[in-house]
Tab-separated table of C-alpha atoms and ligand atoms in Angstrom:
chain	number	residue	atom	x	y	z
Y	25	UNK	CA	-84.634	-189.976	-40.918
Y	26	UNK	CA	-81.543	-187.862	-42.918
Y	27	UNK	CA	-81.825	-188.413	-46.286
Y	28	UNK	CA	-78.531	-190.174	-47.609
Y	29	UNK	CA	-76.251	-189.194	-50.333
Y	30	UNK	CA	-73.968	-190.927	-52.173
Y	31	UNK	CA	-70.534	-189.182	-51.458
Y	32	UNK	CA	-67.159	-189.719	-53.347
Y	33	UNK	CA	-64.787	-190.802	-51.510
Y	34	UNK	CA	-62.200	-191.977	-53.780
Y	35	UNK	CA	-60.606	-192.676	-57.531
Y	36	UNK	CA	-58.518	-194.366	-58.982
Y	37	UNK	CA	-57.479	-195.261	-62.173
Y	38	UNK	CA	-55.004	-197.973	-64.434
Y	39	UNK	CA	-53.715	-197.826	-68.233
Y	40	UNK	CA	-52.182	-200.334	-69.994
Y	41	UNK	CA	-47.963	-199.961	-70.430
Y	42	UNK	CA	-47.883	-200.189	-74.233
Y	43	UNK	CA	-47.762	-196.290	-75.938
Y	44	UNK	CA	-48.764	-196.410	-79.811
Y	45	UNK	CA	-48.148	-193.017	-80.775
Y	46	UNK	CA	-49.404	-191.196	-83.683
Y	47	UNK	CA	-45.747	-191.752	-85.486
Y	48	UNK	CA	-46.759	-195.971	-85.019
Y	49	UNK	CA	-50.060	-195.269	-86.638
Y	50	UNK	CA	-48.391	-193.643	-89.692
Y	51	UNK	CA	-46.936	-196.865	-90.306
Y	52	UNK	CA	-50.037	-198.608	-90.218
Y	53	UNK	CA	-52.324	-196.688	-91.800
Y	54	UNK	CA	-52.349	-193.628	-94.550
Y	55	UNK	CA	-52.085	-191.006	-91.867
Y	56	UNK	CA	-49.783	-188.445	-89.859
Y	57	UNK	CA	-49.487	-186.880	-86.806
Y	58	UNK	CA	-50.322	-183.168	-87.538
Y	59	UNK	CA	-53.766	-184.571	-88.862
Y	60	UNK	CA	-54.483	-186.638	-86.033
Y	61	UNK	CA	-52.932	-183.837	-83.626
Y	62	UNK	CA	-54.970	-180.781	-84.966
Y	63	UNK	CA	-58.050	-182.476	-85.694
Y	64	UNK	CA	-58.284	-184.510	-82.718
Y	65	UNK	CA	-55.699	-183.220	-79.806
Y	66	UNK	CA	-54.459	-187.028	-79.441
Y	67	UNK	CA	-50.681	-187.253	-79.240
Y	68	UNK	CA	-50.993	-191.092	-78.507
Y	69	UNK	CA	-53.254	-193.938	-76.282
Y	70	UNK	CA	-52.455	-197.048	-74.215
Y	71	UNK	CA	-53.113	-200.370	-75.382
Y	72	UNK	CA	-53.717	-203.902	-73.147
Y	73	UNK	CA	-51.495	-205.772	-75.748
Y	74	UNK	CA	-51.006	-208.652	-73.826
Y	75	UNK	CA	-52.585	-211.943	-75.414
Y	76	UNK	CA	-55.467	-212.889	-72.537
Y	77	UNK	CA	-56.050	-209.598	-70.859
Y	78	UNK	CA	-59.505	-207.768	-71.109
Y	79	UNK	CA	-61.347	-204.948	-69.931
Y	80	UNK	CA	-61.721	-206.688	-66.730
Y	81	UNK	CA	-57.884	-207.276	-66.040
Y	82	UNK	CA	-57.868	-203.286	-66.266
Y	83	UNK	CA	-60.870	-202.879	-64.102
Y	84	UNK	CA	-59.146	-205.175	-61.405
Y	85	UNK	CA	-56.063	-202.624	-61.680
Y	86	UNK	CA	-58.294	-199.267	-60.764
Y	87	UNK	CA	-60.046	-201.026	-57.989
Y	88	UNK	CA	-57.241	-202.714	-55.804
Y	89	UNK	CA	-55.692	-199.039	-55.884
Y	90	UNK	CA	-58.941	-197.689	-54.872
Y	91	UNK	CA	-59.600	-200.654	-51.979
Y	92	UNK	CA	-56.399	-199.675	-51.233
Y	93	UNK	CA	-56.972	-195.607	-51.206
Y	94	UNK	CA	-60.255	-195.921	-49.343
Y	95	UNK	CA	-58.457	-198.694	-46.876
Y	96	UNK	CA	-61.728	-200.671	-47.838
Y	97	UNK	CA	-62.061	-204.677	-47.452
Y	98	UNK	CA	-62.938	-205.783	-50.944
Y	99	UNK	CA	-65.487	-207.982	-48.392
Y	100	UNK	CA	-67.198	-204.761	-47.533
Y	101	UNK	CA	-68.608	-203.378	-50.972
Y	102	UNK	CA	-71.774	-204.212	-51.717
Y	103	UNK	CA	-72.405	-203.259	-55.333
Y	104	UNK	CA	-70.291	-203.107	-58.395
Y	105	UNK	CA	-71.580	-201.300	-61.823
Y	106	UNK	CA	-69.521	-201.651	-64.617
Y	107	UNK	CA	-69.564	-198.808	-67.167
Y	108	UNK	CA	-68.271	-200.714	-70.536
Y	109	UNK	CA	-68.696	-201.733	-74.340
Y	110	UNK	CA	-66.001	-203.614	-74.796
Y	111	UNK	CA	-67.372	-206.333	-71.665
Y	112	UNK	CA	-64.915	-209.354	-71.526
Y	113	UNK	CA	-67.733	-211.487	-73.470
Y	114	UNK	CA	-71.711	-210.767	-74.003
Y	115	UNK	CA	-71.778	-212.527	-70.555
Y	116	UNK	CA	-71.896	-212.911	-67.729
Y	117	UNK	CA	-71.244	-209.254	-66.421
Y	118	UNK	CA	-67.651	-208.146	-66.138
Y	119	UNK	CA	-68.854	-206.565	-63.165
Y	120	UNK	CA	-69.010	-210.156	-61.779
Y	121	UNK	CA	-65.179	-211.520	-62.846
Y	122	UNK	CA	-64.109	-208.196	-61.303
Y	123	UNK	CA	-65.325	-208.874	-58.013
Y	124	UNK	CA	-64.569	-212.400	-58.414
Y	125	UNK	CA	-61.321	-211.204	-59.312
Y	126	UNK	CA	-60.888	-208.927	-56.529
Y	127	UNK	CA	-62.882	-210.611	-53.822
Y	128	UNK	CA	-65.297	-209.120	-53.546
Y	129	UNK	CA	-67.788	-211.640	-52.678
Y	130	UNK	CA	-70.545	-209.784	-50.743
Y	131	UNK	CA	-71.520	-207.503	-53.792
Y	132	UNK	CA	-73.805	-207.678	-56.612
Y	133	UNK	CA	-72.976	-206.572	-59.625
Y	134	UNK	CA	-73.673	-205.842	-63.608
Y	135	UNK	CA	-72.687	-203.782	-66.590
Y	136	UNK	CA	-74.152	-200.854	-67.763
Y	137	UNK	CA	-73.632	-200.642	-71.363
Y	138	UNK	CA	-74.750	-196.342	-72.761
Y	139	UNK	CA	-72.100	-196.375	-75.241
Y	140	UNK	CA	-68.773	-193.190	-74.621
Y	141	UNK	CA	-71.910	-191.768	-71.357
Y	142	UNK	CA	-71.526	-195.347	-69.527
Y	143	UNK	CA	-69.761	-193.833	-66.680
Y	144	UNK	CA	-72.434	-191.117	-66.377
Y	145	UNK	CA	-75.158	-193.148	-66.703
Y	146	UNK	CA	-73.678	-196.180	-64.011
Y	147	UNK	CA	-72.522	-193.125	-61.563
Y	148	UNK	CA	-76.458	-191.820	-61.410
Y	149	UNK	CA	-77.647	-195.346	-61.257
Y	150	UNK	CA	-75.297	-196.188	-58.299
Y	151	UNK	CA	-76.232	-192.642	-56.511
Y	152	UNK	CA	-79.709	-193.437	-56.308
Y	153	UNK	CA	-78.533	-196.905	-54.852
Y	154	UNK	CA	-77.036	-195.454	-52.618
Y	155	UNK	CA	-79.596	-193.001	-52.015
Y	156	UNK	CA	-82.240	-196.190	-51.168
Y	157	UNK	CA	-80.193	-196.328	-47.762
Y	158	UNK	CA	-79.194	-200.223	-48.649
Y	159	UNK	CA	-75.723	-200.023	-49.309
Y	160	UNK	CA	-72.565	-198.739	-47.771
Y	161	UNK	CA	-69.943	-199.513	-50.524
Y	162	UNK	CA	-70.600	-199.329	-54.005
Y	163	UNK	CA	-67.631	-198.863	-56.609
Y	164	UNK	CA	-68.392	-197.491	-60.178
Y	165	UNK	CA	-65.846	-198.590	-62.583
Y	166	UNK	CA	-65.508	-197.212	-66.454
Y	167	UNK	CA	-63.430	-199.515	-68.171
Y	168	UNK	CA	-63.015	-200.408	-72.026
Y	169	UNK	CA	-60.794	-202.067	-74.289
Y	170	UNK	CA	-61.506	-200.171	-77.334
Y	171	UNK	CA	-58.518	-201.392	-79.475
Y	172	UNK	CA	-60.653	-205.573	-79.110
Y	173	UNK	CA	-63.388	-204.038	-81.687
Y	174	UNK	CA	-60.971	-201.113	-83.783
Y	175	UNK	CA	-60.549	-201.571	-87.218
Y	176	UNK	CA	-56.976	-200.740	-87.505
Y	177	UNK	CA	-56.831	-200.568	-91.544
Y	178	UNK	CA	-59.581	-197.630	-90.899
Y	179	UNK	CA	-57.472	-194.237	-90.819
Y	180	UNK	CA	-60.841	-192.604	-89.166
Y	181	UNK	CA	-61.528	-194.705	-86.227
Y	182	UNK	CA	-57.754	-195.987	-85.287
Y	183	UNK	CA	-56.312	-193.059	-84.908
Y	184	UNK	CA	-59.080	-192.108	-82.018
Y	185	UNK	CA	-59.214	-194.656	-79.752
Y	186	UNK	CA	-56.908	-196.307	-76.304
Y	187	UNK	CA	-57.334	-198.614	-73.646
Y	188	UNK	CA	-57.995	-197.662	-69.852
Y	189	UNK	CA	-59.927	-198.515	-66.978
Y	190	UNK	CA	-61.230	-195.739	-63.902
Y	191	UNK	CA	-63.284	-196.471	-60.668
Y	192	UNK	CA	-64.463	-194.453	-57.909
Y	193	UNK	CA	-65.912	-195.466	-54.708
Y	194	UNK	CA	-69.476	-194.283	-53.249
Y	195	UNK	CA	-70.229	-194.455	-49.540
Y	196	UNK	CA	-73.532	-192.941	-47.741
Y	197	UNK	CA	-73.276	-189.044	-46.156
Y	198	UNK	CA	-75.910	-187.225	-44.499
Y	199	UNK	CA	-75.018	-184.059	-45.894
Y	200	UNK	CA	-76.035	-182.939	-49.637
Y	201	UNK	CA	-73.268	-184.010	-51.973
Y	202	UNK	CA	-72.253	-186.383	-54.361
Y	203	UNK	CA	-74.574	-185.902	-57.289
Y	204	UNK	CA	-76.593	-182.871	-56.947
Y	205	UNK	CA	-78.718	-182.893	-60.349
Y	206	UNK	CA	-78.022	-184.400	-63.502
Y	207	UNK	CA	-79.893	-184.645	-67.197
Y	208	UNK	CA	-79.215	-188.062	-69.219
Y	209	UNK	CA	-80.524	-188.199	-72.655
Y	210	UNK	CA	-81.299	-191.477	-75.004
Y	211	UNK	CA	-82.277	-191.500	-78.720
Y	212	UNK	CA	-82.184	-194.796	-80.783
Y	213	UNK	CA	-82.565	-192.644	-83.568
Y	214	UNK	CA	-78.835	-192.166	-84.067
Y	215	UNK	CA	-77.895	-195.848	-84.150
Y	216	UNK	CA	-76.835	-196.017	-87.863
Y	217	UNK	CA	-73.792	-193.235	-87.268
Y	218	UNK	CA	-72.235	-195.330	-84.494
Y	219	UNK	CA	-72.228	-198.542	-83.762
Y	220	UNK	CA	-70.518	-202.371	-83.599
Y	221	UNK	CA	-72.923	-204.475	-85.745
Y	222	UNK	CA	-71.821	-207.736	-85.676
Y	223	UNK	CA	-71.397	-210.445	-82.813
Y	224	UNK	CA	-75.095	-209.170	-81.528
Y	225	UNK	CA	-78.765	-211.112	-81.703
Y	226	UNK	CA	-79.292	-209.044	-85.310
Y	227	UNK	CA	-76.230	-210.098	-86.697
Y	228	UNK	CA	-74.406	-213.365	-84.899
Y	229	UNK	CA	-70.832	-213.914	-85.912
Y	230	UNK	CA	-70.634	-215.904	-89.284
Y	231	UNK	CA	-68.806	-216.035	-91.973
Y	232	UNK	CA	-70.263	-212.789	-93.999
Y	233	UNK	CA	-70.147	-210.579	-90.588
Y	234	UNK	CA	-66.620	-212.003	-90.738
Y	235	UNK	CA	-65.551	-210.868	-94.256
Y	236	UNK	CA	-67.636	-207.431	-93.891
Y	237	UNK	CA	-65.712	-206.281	-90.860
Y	238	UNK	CA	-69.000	-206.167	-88.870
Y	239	UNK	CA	-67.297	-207.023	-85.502
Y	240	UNK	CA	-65.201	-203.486	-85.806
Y	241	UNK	CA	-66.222	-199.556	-84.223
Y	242	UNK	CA	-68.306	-197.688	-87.575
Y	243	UNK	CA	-68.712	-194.073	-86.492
Y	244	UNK	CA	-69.583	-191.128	-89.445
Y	245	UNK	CA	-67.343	-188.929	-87.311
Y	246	UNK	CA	-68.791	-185.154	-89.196
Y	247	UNK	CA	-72.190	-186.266	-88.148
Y	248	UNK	CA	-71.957	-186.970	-84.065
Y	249	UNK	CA	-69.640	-184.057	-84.141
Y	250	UNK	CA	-72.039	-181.976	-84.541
Y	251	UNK	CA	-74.820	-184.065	-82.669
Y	252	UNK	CA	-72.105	-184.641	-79.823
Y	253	UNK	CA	-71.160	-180.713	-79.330
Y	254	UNK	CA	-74.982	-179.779	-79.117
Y	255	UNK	CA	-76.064	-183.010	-76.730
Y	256	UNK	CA	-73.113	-181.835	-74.308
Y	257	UNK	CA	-73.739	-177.982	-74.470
Y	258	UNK	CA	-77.067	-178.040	-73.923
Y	259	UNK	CA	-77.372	-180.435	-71.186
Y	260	UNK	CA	-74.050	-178.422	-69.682
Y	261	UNK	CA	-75.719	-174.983	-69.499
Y	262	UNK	CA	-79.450	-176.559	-68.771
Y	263	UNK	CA	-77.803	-177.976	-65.606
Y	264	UNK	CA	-75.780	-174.938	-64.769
Y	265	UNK	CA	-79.183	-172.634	-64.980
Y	266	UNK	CA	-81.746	-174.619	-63.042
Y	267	UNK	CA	-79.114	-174.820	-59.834
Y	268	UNK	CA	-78.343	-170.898	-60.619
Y	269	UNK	CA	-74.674	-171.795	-61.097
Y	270	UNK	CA	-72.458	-169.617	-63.096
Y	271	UNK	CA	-69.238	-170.688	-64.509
Y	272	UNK	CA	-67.145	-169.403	-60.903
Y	273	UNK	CA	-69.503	-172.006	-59.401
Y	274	UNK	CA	-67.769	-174.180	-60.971
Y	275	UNK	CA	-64.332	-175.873	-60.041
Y	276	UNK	CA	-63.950	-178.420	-63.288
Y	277	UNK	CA	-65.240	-179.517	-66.182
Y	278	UNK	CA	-65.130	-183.172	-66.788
Y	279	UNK	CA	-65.474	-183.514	-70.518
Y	280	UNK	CA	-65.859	-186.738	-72.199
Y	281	UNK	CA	-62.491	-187.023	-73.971
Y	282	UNK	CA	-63.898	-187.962	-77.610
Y	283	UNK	CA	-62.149	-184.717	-79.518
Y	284	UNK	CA	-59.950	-181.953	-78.275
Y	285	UNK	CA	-61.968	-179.497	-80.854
Y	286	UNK	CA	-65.309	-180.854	-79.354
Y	287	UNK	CA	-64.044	-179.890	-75.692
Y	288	UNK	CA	-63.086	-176.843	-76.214
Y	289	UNK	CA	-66.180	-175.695	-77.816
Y	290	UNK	CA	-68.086	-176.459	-75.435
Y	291	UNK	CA	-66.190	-175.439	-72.685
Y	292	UNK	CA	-66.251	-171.932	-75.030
Y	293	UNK	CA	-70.246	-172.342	-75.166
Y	294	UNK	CA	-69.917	-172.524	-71.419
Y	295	UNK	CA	-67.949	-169.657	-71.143
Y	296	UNK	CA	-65.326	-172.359	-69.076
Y	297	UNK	CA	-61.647	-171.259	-68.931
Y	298	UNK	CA	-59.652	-174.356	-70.104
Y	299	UNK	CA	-57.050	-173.880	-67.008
Y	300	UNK	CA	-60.290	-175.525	-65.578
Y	301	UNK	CA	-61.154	-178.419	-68.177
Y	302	UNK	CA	-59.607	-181.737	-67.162
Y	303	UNK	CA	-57.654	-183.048	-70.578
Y	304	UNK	CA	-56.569	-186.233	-71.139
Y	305	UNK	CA	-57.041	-186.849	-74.810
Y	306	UNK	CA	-53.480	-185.594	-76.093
Y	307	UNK	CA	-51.740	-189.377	-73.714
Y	308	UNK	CA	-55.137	-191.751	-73.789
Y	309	UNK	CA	-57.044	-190.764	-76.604
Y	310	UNK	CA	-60.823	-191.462	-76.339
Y	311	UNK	CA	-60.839	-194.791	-73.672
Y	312	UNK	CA	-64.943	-194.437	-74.023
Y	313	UNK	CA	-66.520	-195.043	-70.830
Y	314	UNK	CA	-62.800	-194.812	-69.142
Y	315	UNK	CA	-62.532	-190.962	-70.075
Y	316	UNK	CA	-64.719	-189.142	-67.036
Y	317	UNK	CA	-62.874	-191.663	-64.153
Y	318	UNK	CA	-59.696	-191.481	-65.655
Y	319	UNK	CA	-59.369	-187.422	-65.682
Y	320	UNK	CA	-60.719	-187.360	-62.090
Y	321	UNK	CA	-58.147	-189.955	-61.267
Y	322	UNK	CA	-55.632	-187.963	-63.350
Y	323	UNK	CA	-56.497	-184.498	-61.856
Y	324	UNK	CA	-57.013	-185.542	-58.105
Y	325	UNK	CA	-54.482	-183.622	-56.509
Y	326	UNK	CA	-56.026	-180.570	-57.833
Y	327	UNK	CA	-59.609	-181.331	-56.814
Y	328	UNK	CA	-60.567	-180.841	-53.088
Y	329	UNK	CA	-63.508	-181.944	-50.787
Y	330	UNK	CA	-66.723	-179.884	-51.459
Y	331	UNK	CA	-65.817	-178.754	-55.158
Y	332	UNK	CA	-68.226	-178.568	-57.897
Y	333	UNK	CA	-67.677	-180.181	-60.741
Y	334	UNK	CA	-69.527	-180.716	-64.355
Y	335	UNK	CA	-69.266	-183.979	-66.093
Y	336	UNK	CA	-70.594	-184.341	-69.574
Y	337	UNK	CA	-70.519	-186.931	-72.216
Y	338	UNK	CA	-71.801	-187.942	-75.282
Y	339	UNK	CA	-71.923	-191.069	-77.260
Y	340	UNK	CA	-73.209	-194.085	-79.700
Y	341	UNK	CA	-76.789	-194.663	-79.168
Y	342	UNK	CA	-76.713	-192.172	-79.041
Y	343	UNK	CA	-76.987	-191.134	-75.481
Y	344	UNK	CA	-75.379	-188.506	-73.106
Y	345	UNK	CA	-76.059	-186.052	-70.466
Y	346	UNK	CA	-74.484	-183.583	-67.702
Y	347	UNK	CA	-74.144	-184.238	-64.009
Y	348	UNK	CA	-73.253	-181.385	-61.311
Y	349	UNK	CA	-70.915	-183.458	-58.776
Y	350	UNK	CA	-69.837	-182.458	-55.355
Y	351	UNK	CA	-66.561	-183.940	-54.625
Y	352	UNK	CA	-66.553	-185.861	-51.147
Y	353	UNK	CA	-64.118	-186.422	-47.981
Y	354	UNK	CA	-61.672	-189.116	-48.921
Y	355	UNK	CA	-62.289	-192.366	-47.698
Y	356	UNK	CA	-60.609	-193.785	-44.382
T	8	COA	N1	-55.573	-189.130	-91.375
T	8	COA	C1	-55.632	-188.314	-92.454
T	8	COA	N2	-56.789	-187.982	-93.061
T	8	COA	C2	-57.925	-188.494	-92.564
T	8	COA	C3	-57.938	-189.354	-91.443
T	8	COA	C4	-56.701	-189.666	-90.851
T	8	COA	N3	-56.610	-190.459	-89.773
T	8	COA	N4	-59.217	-189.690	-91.170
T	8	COA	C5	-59.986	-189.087	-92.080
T	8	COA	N5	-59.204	-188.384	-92.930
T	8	COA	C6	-59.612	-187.535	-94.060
T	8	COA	C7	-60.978	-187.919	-94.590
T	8	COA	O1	-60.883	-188.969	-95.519
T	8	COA	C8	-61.433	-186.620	-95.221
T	8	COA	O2	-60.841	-186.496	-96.486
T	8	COA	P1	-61.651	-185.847	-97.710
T	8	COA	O3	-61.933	-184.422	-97.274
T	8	COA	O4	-60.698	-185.962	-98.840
T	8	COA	O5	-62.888	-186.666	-97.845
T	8	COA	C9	-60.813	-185.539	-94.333
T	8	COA	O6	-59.747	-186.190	-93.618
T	8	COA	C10	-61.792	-184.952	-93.331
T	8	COA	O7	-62.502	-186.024	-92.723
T	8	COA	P2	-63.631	-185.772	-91.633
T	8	COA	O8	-64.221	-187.087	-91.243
T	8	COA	O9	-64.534	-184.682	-92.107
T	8	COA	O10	-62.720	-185.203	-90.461
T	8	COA	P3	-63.167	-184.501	-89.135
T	8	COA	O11	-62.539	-183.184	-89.035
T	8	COA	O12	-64.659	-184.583	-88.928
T	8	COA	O13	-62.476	-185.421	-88.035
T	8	COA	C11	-63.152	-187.097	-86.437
T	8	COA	C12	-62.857	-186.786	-87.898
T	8	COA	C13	-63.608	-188.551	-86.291
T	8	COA	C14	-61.875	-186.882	-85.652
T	8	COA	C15	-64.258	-186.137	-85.919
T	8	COA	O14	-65.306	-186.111	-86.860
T	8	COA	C16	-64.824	-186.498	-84.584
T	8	COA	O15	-64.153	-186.391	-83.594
T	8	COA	N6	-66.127	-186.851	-84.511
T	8	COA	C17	-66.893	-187.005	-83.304
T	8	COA	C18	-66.411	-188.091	-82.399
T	8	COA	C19	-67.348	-188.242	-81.242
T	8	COA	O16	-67.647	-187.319	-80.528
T	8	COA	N7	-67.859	-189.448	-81.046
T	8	COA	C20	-68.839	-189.685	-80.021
T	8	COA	C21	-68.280	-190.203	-78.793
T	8	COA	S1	-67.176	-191.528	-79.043
């Protein structure tokens, strides 16, 4: 029997309406916008600001346009990861109110929680799924609602982050493409640099989590700089050299969108013309595990069936990694 693949056969994507630019910011905080443009590339970011909307809401936006795309029956898909940090509550599984939400009642489902690489990490996961034979229809959805656990009286995490949700649908080929190879790293080690302490088993919500702002994004942003440039550049070029791949192999790279100074160095490290890196930083600013889904959905026009493409990410855990993607045939 033909091995199966897991091709891609559609994206989509959905941000919310409300822009806070960096000129709204300097009003809240003690910032401005040539800091927050020349140290971070992020002009301004979408926020869900409507009272009783979560990540899922956005989630349900990027999949009915990609039902739609594919001209799938929400009654066909069989499997639904969700890629998030920001889940609509500890649980059950926003992967569940999605489908709920969308109908799609003959899939199972759960979140996949690997911090900003939760879109890698739930794309391999659903390729080998896919891979098994099993399933015909599984969607892969990053979505987070970063501005539910940002501090915004904190000039160095407001400023960085926006709301946004991307999916992309999976469906069996017999021919090689899809994910080709991929390296995704973990090490616990790093979990005092980044992190959202409160609300968890270590520390429930009380009143002291309360009054030490433990519910609220911590990151020591000089510190994963540095480990965040190395984890992506190395896992980049060890990717590129095992499958003999040299940067006109290449079509894109899909950088995590975390810093516009991060990106570039690596796509320098990579040798990677920028006319090839998909941006989005400078409208969304970093939308965690929304980034990778949400420059594929952004760039689509531009990418074509049987292109290469490198996605990389890095994030709290810390964990990251680099995937070599083959773009599929659209859907139906
Ligand atoms: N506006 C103005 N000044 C600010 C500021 C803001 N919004 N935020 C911080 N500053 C100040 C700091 O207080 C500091 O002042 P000091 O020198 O007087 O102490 C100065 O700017 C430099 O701060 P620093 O934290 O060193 O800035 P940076 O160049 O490292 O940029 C980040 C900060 C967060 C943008 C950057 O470190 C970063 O992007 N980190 C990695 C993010 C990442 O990859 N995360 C993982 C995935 S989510």
């Amino acid at each position: 029997m033909a091995r199966i693949h897991a091709a891609i056969t559609g994206v989509h994507g959905y941000v919310p309406d409300f822009v806070l630019t960096n000129a709204d910011l300097e009003k809240m905080v003690d910032t401005n916008d040539e800091w927050i443009r020349t140290r971070t590339g992020i002009k301004e970011r979408h926020i869900l600001k409507e009272p009783g909307k979560a990540t899922s809401d956005m989630a349900v936006e990027a999949v009915k346009g990609l039902l739609e795309k594919t001209g799938t029956d929400p009654m066909e898909v069989d499997m639904v990861i969700c890629g998030t940090v920001t889940a609509d509550m500890h649980f059950p599984d926003t992967a569940n109110i999605v489908a709920d939400k969308v109908g799609m009642k003959n899939a199972f489902c759960f979140d996949l929680n690997a911090a900003c690489s939760s879109f890698l990490f739930s794309l391999v996961t659903a390729s080998h799924y896919m891979e098994s034979g099993r399933y015909k229809k599984i969607i892969v959805i990053g979505a987070d609602k970063l501005s539910a656990v940002v501090d915004y009286t904190d000039r160095s995490t407001c400023i960085l982050f926006g709301d946004g949700a991307g999916a992309v649908m999976l469906e069996p080929s017999e021919q090689p493409t899809g994910v080709l190879d991929y390296i995704l790293k973990s090490d616990g080690s790093g979990r005092d640099l980044l992190y959202q302490k409160g609300g968890g088993s270590l520390y429930p919500c009380s009143k002291e989590t309360l009054e030490k702002r433990m519910h609220y994004i911590y990151q020591d942003g000089r510190k994963v700089f540095k480990y965040a440039v190395e984890g992506m550049k190395n896992t980049l070029l060890e990717v590129m050299k095992r499958n003999n791949l040299t940067k006109d192999d290449i079509k894109w790279l899909v950088p995590h969108q975390a810093n516009m100074r991060i990106i570039e160095y690596v796509a320098k490290m990579a040798d990677f013309p920028m006319e090839r890196v998909m941006i989005n930083i400078d409208k969304y600013g970093n939308t965690t595990s929304a980034t990778i889904p949400l420059c594929l959905w952004n760039y689509e026009d531009q990418i074509k069936p049987g292109d290469k493409l490198l996605l990389t990410a890095f994030g709290g855990g810390f964990s990251w990694g680099s995937i070599l993607v083959e773009w599929g045939k659209p859907g139906k």
